[in-house]
mmCIF file of C-alpha atoms and ligand atoms in Angstrom:
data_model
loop_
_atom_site.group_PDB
_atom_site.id
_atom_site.type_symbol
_atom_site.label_atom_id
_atom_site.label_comp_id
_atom_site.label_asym_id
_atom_site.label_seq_id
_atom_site.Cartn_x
_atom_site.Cartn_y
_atom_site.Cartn_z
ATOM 1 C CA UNK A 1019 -21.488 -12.421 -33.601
ATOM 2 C CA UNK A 1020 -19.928 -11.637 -36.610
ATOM 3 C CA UNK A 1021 -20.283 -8.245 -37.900
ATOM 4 C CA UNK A 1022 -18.110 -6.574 -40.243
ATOM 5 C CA UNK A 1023 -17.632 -2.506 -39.602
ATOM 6 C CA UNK A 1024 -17.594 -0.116 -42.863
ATOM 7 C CA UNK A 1025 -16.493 3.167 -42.326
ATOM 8 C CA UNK A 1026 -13.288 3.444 -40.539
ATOM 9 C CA UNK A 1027 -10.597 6.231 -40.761
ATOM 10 C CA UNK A 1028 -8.328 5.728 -42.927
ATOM 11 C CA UNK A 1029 -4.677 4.068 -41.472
ATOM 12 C CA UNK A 1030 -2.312 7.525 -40.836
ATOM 13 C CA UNK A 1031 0.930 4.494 -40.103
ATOM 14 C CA UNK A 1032 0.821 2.639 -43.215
ATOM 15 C CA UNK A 1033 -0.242 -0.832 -41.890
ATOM 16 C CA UNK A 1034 -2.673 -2.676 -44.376
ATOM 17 C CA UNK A 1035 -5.920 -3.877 -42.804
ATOM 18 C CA UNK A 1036 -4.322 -7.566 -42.386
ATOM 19 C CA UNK A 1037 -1.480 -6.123 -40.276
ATOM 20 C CA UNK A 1038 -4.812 -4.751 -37.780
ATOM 21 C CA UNK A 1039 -5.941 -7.109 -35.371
ATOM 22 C CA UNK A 1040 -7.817 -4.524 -33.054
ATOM 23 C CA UNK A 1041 -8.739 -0.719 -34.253
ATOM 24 C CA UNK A 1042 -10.631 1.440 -31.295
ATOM 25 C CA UNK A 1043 -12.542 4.112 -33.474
ATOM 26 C CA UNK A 1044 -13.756 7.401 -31.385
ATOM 27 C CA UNK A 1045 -14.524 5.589 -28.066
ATOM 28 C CA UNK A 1046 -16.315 7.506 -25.410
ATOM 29 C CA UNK A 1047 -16.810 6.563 -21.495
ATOM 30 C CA UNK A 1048 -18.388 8.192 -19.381
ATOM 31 C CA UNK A 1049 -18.632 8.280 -15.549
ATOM 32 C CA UNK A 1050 -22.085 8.939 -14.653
ATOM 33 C CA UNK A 1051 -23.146 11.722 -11.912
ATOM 34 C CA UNK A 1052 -24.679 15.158 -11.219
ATOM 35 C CA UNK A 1053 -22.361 15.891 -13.884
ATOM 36 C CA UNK A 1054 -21.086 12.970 -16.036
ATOM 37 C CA UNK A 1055 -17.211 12.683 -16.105
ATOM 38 C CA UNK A 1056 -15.610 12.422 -19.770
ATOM 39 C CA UNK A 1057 -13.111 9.942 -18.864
ATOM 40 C CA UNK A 1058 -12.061 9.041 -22.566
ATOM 41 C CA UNK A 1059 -13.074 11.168 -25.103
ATOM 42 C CA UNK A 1060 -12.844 10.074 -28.966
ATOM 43 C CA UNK A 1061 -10.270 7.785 -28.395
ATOM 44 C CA UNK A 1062 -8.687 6.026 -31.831
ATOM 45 C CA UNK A 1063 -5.859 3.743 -32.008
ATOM 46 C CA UNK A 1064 -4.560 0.123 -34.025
ATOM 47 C CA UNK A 1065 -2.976 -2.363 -32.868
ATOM 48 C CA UNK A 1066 -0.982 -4.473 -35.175
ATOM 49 C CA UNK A 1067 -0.379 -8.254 -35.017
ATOM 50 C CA UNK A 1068 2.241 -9.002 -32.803
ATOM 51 C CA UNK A 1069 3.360 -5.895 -31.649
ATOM 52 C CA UNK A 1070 3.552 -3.879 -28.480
ATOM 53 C CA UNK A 1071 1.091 -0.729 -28.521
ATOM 54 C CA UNK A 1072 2.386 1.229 -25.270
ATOM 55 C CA UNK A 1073 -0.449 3.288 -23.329
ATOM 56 C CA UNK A 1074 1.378 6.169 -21.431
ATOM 57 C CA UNK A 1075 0.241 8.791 -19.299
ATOM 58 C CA UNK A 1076 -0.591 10.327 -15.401
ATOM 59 C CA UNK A 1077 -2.926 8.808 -13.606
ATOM 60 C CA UNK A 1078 -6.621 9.573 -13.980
ATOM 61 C CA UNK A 1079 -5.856 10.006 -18.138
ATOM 62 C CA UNK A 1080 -8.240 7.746 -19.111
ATOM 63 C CA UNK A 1081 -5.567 4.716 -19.699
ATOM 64 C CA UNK A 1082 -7.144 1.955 -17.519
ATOM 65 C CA UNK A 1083 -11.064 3.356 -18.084
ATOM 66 C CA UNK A 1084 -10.093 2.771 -22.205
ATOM 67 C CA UNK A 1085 -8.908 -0.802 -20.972
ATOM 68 C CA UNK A 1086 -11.543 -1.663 -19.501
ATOM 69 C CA UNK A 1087 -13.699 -0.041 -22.505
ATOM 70 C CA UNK A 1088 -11.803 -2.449 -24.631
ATOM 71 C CA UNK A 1089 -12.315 -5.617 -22.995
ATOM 72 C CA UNK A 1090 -15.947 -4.745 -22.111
ATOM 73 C CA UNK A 1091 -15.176 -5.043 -18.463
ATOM 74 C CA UNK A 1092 -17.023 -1.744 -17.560
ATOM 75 C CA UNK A 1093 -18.997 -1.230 -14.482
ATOM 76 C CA UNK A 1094 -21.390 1.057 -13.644
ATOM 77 C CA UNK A 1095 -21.227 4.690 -12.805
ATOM 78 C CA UNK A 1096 -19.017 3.971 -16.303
ATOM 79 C CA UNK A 1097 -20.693 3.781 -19.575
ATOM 80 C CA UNK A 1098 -19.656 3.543 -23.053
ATOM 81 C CA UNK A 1099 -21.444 6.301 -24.965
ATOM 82 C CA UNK A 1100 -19.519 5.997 -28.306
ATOM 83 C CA UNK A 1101 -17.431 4.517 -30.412
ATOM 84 C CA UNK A 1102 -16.525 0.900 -31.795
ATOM 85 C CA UNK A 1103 -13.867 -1.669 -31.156
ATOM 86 C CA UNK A 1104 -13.389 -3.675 -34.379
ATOM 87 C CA UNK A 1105 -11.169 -7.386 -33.639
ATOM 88 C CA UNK A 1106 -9.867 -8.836 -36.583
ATOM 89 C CA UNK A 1107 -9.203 -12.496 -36.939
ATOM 90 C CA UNK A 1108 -6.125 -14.251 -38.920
ATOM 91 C CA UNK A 1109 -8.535 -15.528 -41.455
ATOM 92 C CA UNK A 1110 -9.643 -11.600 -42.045
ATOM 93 C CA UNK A 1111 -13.048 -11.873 -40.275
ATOM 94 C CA UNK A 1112 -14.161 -9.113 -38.136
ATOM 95 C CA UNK A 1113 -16.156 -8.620 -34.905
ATOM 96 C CA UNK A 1114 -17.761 -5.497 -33.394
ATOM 97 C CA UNK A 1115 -16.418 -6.120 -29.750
ATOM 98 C CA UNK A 1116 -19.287 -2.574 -28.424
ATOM 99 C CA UNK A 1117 -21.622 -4.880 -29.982
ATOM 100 C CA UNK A 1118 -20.942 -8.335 -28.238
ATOM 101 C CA UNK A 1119 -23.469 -9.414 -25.203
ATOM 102 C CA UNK A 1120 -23.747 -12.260 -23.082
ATOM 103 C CA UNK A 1121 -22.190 -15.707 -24.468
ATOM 104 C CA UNK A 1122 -20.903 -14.303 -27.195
ATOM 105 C CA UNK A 1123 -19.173 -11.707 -25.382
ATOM 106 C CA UNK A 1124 -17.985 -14.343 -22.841
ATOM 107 C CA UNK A 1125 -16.551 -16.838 -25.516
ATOM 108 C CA UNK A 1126 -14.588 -13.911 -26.766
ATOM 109 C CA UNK A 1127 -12.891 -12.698 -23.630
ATOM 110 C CA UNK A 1128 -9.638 -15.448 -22.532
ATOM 111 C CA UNK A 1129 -10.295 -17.173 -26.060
ATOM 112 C CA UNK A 1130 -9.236 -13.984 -28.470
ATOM 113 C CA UNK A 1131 -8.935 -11.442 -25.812
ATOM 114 C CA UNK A 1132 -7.544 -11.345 -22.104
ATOM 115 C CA UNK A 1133 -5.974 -8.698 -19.502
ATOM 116 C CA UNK A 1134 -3.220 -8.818 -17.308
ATOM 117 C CA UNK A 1135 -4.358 -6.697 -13.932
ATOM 118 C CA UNK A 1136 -1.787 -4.322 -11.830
ATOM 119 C CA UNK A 1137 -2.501 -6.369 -8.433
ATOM 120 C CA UNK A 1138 -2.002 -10.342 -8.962
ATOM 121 C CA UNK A 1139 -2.986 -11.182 -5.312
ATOM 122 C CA UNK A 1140 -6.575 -9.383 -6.301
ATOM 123 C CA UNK A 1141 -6.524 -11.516 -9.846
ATOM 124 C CA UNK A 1142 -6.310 -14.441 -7.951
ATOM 125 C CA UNK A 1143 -8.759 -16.663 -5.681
ATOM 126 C CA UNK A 1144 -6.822 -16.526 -2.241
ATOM 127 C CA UNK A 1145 -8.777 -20.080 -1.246
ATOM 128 C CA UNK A 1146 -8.311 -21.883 -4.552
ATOM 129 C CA UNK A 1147 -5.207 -23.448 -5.461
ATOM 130 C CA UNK A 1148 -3.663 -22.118 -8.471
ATOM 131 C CA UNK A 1149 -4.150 -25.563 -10.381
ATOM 132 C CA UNK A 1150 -7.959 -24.984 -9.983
ATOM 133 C CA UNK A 1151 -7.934 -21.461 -11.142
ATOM 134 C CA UNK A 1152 -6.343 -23.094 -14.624
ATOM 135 C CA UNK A 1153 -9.374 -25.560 -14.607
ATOM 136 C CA UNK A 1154 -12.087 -22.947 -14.276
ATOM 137 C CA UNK A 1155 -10.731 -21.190 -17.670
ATOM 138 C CA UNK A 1156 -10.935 -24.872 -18.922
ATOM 139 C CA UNK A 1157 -13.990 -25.487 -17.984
ATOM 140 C CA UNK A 1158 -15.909 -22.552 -18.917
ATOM 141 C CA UNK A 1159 -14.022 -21.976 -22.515
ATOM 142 C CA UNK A 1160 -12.774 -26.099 -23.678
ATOM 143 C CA UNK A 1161 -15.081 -28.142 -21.405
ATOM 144 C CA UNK A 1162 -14.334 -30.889 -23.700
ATOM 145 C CA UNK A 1163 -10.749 -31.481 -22.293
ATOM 146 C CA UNK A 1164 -10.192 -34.343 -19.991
ATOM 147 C CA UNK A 1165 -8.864 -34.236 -16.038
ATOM 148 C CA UNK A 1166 -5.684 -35.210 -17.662
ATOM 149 C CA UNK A 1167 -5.566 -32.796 -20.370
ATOM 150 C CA UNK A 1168 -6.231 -30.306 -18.206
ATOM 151 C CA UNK A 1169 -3.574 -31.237 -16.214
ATOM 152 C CA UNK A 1170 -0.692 -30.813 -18.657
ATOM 153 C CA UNK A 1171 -1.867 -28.043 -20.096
ATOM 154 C CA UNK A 1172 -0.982 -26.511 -16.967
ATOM 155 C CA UNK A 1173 1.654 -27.712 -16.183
ATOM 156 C CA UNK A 1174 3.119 -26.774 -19.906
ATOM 157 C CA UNK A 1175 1.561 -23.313 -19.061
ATOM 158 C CA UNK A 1176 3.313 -23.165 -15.485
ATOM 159 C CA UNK A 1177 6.994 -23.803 -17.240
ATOM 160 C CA UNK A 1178 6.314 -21.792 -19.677
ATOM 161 C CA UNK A 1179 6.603 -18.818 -17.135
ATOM 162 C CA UNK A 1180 9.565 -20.197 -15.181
ATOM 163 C CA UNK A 1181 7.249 -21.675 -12.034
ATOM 164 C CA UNK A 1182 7.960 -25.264 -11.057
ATOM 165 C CA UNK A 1183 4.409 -27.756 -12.071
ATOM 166 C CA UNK A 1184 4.030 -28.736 -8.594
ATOM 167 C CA UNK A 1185 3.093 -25.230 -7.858
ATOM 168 C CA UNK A 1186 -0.261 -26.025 -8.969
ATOM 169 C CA UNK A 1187 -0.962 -27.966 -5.820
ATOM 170 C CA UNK A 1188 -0.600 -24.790 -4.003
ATOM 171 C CA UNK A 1189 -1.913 -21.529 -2.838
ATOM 172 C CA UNK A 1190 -1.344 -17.853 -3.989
ATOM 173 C CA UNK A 1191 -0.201 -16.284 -0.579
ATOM 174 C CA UNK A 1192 2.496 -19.373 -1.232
ATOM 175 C CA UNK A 1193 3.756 -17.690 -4.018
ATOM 176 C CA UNK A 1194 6.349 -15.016 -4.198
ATOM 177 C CA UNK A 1195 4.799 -11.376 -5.795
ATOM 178 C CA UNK A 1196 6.538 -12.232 -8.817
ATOM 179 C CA UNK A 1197 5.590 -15.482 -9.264
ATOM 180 C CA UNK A 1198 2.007 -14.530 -8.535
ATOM 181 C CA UNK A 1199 2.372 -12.024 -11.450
ATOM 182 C CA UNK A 1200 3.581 -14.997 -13.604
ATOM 183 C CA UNK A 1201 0.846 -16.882 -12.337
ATOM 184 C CA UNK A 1202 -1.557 -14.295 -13.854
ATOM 185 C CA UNK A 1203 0.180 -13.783 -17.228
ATOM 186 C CA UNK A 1204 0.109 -18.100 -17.703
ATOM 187 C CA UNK A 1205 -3.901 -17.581 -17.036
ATOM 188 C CA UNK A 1206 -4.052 -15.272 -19.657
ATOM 189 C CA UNK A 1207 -1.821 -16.885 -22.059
ATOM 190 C CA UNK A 1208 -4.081 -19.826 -21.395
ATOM 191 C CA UNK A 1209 -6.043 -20.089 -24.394
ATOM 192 C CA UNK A 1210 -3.563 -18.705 -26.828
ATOM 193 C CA UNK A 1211 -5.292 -14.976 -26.987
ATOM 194 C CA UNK A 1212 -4.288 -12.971 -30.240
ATOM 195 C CA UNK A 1213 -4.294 -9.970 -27.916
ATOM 196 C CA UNK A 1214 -3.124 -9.356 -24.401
ATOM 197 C CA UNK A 1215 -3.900 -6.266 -22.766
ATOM 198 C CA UNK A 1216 -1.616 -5.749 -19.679
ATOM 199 C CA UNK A 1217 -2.794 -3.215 -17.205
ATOM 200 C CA UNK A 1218 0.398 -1.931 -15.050
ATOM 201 C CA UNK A 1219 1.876 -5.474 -15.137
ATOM 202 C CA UNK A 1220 4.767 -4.868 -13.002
ATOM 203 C CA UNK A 1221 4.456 -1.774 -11.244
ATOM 204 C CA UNK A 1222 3.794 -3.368 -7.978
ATOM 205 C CA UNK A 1223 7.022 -5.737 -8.402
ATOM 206 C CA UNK A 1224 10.819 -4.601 -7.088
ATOM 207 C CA UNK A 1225 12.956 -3.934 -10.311
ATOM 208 C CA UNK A 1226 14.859 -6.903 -10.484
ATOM 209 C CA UNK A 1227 11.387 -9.250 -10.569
ATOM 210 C CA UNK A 1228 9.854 -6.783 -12.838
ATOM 211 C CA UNK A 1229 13.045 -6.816 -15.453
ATOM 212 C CA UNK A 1230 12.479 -10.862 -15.226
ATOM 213 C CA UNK A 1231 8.759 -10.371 -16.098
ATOM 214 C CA UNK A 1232 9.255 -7.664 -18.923
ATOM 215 C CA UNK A 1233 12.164 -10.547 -20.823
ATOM 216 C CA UNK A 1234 9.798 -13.059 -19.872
ATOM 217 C CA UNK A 1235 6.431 -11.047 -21.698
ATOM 218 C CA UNK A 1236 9.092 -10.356 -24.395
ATOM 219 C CA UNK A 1237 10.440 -14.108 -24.985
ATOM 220 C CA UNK A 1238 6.500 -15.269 -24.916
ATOM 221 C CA UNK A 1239 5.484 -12.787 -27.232
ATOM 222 C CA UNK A 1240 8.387 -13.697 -29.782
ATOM 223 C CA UNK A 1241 7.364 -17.803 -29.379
ATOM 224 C CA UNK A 1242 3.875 -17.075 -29.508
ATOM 225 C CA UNK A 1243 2.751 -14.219 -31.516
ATOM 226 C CA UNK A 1244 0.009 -12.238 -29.480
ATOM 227 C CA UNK A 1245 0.197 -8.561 -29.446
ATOM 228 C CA UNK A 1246 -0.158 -6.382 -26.447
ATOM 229 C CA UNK A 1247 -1.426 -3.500 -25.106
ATOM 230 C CA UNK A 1248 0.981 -2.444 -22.109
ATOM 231 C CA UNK A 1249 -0.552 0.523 -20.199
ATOM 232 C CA UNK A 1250 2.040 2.276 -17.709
ATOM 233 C CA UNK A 1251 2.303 5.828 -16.174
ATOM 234 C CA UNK A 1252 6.308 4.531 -17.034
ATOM 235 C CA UNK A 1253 7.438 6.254 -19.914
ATOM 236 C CA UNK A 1254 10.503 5.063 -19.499
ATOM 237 C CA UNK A 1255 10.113 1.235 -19.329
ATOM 238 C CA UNK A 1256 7.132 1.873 -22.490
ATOM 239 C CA UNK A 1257 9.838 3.241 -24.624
ATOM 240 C CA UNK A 1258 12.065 -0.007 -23.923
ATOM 241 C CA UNK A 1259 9.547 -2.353 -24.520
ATOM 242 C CA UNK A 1260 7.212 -0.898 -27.179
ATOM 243 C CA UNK A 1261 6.889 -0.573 -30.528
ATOM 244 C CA UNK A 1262 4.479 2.570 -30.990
ATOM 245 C CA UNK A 1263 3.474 4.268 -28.269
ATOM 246 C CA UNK A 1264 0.346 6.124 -27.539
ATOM 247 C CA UNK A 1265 0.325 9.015 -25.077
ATOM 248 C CA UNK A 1266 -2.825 9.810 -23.219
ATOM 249 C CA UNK A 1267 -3.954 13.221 -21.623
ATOM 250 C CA UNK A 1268 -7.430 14.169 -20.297
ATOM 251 C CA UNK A 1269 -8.996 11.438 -21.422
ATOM 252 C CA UNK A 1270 -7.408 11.962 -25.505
ATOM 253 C CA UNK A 1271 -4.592 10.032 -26.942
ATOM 254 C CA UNK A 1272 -2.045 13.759 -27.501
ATOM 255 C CA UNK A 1273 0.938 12.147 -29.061
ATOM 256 C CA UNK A 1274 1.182 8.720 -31.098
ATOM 257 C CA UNK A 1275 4.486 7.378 -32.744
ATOM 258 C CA UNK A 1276 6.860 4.981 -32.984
ATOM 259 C CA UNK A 1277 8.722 4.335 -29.518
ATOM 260 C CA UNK A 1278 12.668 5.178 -31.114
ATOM 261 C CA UNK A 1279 10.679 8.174 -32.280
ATOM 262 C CA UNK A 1280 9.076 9.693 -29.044
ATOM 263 C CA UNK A 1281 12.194 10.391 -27.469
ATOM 264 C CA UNK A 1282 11.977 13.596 -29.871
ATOM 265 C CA UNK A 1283 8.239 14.376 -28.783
ATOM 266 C CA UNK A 1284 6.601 16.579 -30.575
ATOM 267 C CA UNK A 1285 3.687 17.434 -27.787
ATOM 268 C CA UNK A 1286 4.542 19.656 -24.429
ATOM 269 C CA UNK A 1287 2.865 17.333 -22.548
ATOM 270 C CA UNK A 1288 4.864 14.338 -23.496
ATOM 271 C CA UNK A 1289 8.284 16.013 -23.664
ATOM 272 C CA UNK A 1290 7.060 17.086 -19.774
ATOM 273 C CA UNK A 1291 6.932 13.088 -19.483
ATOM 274 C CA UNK A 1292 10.206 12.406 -20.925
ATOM 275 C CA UNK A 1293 11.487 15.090 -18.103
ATOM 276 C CA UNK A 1294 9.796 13.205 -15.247
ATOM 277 C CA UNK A 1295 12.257 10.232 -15.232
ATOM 278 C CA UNK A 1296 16.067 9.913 -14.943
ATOM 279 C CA UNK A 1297 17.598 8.415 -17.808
ATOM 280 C CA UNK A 1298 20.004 5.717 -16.354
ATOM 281 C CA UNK A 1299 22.460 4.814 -18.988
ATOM 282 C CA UNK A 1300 22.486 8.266 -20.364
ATOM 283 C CA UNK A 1301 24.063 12.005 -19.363
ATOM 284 C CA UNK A 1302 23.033 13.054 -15.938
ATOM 285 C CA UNK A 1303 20.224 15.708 -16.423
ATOM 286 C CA UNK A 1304 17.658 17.642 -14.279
ATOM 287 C CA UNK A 1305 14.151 16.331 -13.488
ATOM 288 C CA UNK A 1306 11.386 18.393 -14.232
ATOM 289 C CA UNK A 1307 8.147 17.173 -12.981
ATOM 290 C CA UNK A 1308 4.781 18.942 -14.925
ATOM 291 C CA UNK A 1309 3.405 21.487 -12.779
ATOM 292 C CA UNK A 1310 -0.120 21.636 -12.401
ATOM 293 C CA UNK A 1311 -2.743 18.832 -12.392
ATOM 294 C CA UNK A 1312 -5.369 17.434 -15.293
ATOM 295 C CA UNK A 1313 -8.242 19.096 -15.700
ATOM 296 C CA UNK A 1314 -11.558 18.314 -14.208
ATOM 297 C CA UNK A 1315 -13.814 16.688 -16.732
ATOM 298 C CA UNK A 1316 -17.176 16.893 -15.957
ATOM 299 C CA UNK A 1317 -17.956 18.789 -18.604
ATOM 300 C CA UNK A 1318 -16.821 20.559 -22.259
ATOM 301 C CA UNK A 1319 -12.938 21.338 -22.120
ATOM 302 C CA UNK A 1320 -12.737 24.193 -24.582
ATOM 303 C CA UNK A 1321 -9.266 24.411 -26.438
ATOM 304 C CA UNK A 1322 -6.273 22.395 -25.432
ATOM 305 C CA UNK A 1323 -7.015 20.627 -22.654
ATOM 306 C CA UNK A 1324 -2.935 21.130 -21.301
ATOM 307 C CA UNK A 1325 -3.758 24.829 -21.681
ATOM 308 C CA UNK A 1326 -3.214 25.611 -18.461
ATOM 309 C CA UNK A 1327 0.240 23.498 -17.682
ATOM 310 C CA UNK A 1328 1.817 24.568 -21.176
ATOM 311 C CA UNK A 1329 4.476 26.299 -21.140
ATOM 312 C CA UNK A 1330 4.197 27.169 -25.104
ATOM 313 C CA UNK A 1331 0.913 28.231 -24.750
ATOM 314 C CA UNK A 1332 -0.711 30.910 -27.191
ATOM 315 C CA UNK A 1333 -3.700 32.482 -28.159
ATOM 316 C CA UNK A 1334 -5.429 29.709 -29.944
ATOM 317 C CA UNK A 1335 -4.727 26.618 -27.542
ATOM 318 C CA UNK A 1336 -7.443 27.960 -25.170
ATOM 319 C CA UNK A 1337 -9.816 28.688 -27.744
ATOM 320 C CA UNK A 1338 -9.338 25.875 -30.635
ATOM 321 C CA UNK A 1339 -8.929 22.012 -29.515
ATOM 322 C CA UNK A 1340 -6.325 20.725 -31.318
ATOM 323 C CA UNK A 1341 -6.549 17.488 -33.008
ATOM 324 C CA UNK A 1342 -3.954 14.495 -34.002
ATOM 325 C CA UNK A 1343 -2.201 15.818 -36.875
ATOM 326 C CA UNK A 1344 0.778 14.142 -38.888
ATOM 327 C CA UNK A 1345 4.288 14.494 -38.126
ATOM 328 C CA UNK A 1346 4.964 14.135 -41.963
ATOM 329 C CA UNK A 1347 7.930 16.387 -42.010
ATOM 330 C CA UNK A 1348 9.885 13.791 -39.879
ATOM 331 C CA UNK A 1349 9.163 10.702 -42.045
ATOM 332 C CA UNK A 1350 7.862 8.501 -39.004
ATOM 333 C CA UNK A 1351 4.824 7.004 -40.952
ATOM 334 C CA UNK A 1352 2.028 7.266 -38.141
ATOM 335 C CA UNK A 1353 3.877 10.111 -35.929
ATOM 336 C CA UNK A 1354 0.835 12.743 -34.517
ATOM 337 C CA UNK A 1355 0.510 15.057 -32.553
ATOM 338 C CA UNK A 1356 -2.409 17.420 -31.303
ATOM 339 C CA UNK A 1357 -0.654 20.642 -30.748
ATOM 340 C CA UNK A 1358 -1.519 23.580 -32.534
ATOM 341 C CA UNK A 1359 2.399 24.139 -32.651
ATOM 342 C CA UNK A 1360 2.517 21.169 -35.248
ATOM 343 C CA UNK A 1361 0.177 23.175 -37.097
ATOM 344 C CA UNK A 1362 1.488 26.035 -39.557
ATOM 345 C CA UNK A 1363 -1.802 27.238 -39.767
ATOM 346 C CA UNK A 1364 -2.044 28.062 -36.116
ATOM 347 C CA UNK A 1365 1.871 28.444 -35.719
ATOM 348 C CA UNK A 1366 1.746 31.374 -38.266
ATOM 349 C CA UNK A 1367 -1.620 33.426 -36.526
ATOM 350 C CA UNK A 1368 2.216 34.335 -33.543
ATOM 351 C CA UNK A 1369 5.205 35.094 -34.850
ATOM 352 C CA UNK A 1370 7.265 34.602 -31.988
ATOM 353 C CA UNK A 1371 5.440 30.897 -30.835
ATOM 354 C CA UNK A 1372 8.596 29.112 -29.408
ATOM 355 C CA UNK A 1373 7.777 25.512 -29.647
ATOM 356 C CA UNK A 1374 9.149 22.241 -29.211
ATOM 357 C CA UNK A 1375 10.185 21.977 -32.565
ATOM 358 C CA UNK A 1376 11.462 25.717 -33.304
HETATM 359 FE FE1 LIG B 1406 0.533 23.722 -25.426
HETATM 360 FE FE2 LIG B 1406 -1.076 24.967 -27.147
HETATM 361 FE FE3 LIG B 1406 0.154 22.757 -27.860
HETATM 362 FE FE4 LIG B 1406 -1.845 22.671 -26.107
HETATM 363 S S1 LIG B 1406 -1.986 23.280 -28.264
HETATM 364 S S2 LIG B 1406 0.077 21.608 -25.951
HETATM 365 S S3 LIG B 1406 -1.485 24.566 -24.980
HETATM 366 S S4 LIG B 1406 1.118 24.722 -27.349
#
């Protein structure tokens, strides 16, 4: 299905419409219950061809749940209740991805769209070699190609992640965790996807593997073009890897900019982030974790939803949400914040406000 989407927000980062090849406008999920659970709420954000969007954040923020809301890989109690996903093809043609169901939707994930999962052991058949596992993307997307074709392709695909062919023949427990993971990111490369979304890629891998996996995502990104969506509660390894990052709390993106920018956050809750990890090549400096937890979200969250972990809180965070405002002042095209400290209209109702940026 074709469909082309009128309306959008205007771009705050300066990228034309051909630079877009995915733009999430105000996505909503819900987990249904007694009381539904608000798990992403009004969620925007582009991605650009051939770049690395970073998704950052604590656990429960909504990060996966807007992944899966993205690839349309939902399950019930979770429901999309707003929003649309807009993929935009080199030729300029675009397609509603809320709107996609059954074949088309299929054809469309692997082929333009695919997702690299935390655990590659669970992405993987344990009783299916891994050369099979190639030929069922084969034969449900290009049924046309021959045993042979199928064959090379992955074998190609197999080098192309540093794993010998012959490892085709085998098994996944055979398989180091590593090469498993490469395994997974070869599957999804498969096709030649314009967009990769990768879902805690290498959290479950020792730091040495995961450094090889980030070059490798790196060098394969360079050769062949596809852009990705990296999703990590690592700050740290985002701001390496990334070229605009998106921080997400409560369920809301709080803070997007571009990665060499974020290091100077302009949101409490991300500089909080930024204090959580030790920098290794820099000065030695004290951790401070966030105290406090998220919020519950079954229901309205009235004000700033970090109300109650800010340490800059005022008057107005607990009784006016705060929304994504430019960063203008700084001259990062595309730097927001939602902070009412960012905003001189709020920033003036208290004199003495100390904020991040006083
Ligand atoms: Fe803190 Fe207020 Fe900013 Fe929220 S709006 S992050 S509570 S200063």
């Amino acid at each position: 299905m074709i469909d082309t989407v009128a309306g959008l927000a205007a771009d705050p980062s300066g990228s034309t419409a051909q630079d877009v090849v995915l733009r999430a406008e105000n996505v909503h999920v819900e987990y249904d219950g007694e009381r539904p659970t608000r798990a992403v709420r009004g969620v925007s954000f582009e991605l650009r061809r051939g770049e690395v969007l970073g998704i950052a954040g604590e656990s429960g923020c909504g990060k996966s749940t807007l992944a899966y809301a993205v690839t349309r890989m939902m399950k019930p109690p979770a429901q999309l209740t707003g929003g649309s996903v807009v993929f935009r093809d080199r030729e300029g043609r675009e397609t509603d991805l809320l709107a996609l169901e059954g074949e088309e939707l299929r054809a469309f994930r692997w082929n333009r769209l695919s997702m690299v999962f935390q655990s590659a052991m669970n992405a993987l058949n344990p009783v299916t070699t891994v050369g099979r596992q190639f030929d069922d993307i084969y034969g449900a997307h290009r049924p046309e190609m021959t045993k042979s074709e199928r064959a090379e392709r992955t074998k190609a695909l197999l080098e192309m992640v540093g794993i010998d062919a012959g490892r085709a023949d085998g098994y996944p427990h055979e398989l180091s965790g590593g090469m498993r993971q490469r395994v997974v990111i070869a599957m999804a490369l498969a096709l030649e996807p314009d967009v990769v979304i990768m879902d805690e890629p290498t959290t479950a891998l020792d730091v040495v593997v995961q450094r090889e996996i980030l070059d490798e995502i790196e060098r394969l990104r360079e050769e062949l073009g596809f852009s990705v969506i990296f999703i990590t509660h690592d700050l740290g390894l985002l701001l390496e890897i990334s070229d605009r990052l998106a921080v997400m709390y409560a369920g809301e993106i709080v803070e997007y900019a571009p990665a060499e920018r974020l290091t100077d956050a302009r949101h409490p809750y991300t500089q909080g982030l930024l204090r959580s990890f030790p920098d290794l090549v820099g000065e030695r400096r004290e951790l401070r974790g966030i105290p406090g937890s998220p919020p519950d979200l079954r229901g309205e969250v009235v004000g700033c939803a970090f109300a109650d972990r800010c340490e800059y809180a005022f008057e107005p965070c607990r009784a006016v949400t705060p929304h994504l405002l430019d960063i203008a002042r700084e001259g990062a095209a595309g730097w927001r914040a939602a902070c009412h400290l960012n905003d001189p209209e709020h920033r003036s109702s208290v004199s003495d406000a100390e904020g991040p940026q006083s």
